[in-house]
Short mmCIF file of C-alpha atoms in Angstrom, two decimals:
data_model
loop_
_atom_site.label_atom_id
_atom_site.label_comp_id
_atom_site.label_asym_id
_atom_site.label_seq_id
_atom_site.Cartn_x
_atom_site.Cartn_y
_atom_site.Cartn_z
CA UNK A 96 -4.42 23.91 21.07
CA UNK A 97 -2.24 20.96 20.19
CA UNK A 98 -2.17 19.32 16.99
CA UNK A 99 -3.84 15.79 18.63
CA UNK A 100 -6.60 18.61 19.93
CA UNK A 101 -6.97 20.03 16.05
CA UNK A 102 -6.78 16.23 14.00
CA UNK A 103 -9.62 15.35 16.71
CA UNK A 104 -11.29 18.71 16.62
CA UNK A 105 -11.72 17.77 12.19
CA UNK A 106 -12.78 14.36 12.96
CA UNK A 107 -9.33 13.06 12.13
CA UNK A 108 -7.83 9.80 13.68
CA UNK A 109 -4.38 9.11 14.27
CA UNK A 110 -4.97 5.44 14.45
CA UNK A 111 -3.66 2.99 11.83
CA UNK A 112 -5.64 0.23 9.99
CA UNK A 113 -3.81 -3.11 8.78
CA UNK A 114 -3.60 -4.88 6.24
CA UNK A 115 -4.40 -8.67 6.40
CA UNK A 116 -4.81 -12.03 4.29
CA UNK A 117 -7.83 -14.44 4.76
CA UNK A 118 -8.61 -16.99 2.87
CA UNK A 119 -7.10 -15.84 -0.49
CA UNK A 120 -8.23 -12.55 -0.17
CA UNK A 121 -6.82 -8.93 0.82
CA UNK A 122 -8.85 -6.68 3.36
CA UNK A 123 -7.54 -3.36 5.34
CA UNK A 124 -9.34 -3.03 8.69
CA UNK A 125 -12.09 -0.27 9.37
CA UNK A 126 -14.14 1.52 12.11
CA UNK A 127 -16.97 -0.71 10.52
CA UNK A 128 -15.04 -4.42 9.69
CA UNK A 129 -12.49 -5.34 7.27
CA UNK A 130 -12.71 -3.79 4.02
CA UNK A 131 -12.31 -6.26 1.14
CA UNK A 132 -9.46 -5.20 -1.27
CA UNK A 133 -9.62 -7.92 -3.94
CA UNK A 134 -7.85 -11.42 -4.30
CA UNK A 135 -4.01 -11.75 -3.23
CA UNK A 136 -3.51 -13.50 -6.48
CA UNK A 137 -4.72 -10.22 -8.22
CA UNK A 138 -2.90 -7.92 -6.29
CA UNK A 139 0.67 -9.80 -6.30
CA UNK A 140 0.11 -10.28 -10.38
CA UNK A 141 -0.66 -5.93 -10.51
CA UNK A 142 2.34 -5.64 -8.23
CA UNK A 143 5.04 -7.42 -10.96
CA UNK A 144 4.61 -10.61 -9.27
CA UNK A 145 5.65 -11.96 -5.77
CA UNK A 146 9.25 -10.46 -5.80
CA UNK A 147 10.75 -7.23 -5.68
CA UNK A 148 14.35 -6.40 -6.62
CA UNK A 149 15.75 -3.42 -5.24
CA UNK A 150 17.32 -1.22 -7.78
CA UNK A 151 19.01 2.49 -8.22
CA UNK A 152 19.27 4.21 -11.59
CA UNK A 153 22.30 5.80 -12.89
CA UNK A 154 20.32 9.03 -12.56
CA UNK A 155 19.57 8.36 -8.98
CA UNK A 156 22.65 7.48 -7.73
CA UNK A 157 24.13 10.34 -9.72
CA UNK A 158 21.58 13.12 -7.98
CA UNK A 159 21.85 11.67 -4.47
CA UNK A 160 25.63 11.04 -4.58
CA UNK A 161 25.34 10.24 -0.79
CA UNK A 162 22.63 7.92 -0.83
CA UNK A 163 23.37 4.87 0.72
CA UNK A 164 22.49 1.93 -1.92
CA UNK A 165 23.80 -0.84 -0.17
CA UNK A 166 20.35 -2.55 0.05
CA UNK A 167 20.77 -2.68 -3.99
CA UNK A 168 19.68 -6.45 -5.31
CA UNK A 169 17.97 -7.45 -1.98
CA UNK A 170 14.58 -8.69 -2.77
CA UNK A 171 11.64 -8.28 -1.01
CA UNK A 172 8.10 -10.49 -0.59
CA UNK A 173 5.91 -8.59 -2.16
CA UNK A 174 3.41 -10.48 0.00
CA UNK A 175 5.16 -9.58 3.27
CA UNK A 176 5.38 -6.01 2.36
CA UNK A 177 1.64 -6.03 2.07
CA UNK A 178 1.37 -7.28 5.43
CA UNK A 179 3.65 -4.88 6.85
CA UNK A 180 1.17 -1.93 5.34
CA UNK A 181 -0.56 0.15 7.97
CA UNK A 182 -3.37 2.74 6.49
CA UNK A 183 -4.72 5.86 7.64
CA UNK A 184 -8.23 7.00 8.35
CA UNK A 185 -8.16 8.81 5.13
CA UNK A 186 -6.75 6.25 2.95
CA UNK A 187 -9.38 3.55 4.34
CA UNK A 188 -12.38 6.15 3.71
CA UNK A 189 -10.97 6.49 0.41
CA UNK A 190 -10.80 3.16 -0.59
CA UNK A 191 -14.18 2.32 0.82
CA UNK A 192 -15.41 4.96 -2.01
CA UNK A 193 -13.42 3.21 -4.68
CA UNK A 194 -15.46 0.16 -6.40
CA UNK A 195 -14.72 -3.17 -6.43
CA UNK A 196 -16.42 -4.51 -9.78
CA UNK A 197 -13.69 -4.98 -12.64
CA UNK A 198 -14.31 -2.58 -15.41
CA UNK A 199 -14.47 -4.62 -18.93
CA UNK A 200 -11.30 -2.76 -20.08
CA UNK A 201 -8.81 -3.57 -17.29
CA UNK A 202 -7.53 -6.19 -14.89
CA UNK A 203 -8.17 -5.10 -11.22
CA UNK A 204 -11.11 -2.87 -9.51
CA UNK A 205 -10.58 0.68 -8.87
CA UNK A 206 -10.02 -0.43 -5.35
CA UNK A 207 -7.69 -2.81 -6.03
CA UNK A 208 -5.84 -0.24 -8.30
CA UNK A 209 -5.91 2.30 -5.25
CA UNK A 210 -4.21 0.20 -3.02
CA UNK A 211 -1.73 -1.59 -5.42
CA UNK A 212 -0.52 2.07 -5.98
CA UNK A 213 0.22 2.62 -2.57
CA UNK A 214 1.73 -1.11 -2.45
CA UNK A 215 4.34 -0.11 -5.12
CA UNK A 216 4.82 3.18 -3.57
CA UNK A 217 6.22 0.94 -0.75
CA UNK A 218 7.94 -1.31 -2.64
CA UNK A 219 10.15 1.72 -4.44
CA UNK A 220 10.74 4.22 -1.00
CA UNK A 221 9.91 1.62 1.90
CA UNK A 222 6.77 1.92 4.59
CA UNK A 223 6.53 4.92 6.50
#
């Protein structure tokens, strides 16, 4: 049995969900419809803002002596690494289970938190 046979066999997908803008708002796609994220304006602010600077420690560089760090100082739109973001099965289940109400004590949803995570995640080691 191949692995496509044994990811279908557990009821896992290889496809990939995007990520889209409408109207002022972020939502992944689903089996079932887009998935609401949270606002744009929410998510760029949680990212650091609409820019991203790319950057190396000393430490880095030092431990990865042959990494190549040209791409040090480009910046990147935050906004157009969010569309570039493709999601998994897994992920989207996942943040369908995360809420979307704000708690009192914080700034974003859970949901939104979930997926600004994997936004900065992105940001620091580029999409996969």
């Amino acid at each position: 049995m191949g692995h496509l046979d044994t990811l279908v066999r557990l009821g896992l997908s290889m496809d990939r969900y995007e990520t889209f803008v409408e109207d002022g708002t972020v939502y992944v796609g689903s089996d079932d419809g887009p998935l609401e994220v949270a606002p744009l304006e929410d998510i760029v602010a949680a990212a650091g803002g609409p820019a991203w600077t790319i950057t190396y420690s000393e430490a880095e560089k030092e431990r990865y002596a042959g990494m190549d760090t040209s791409d040090e100082g480009l910046v990147v739109d935050v906004v157009d690494m969010l569309h570039a973001m493709t999601h998994s099965q897994r992920f989207v289940d996942t943040l369908a289970a995360h809420p979307t109400a704000v708690p009192a004590d914080d700034t974003i949803s859970p949901r939104a938190g979930l997926f600004v995570g994997k936004l900065l995640e992105n940001l620091e080691h580029g999409v996969a």
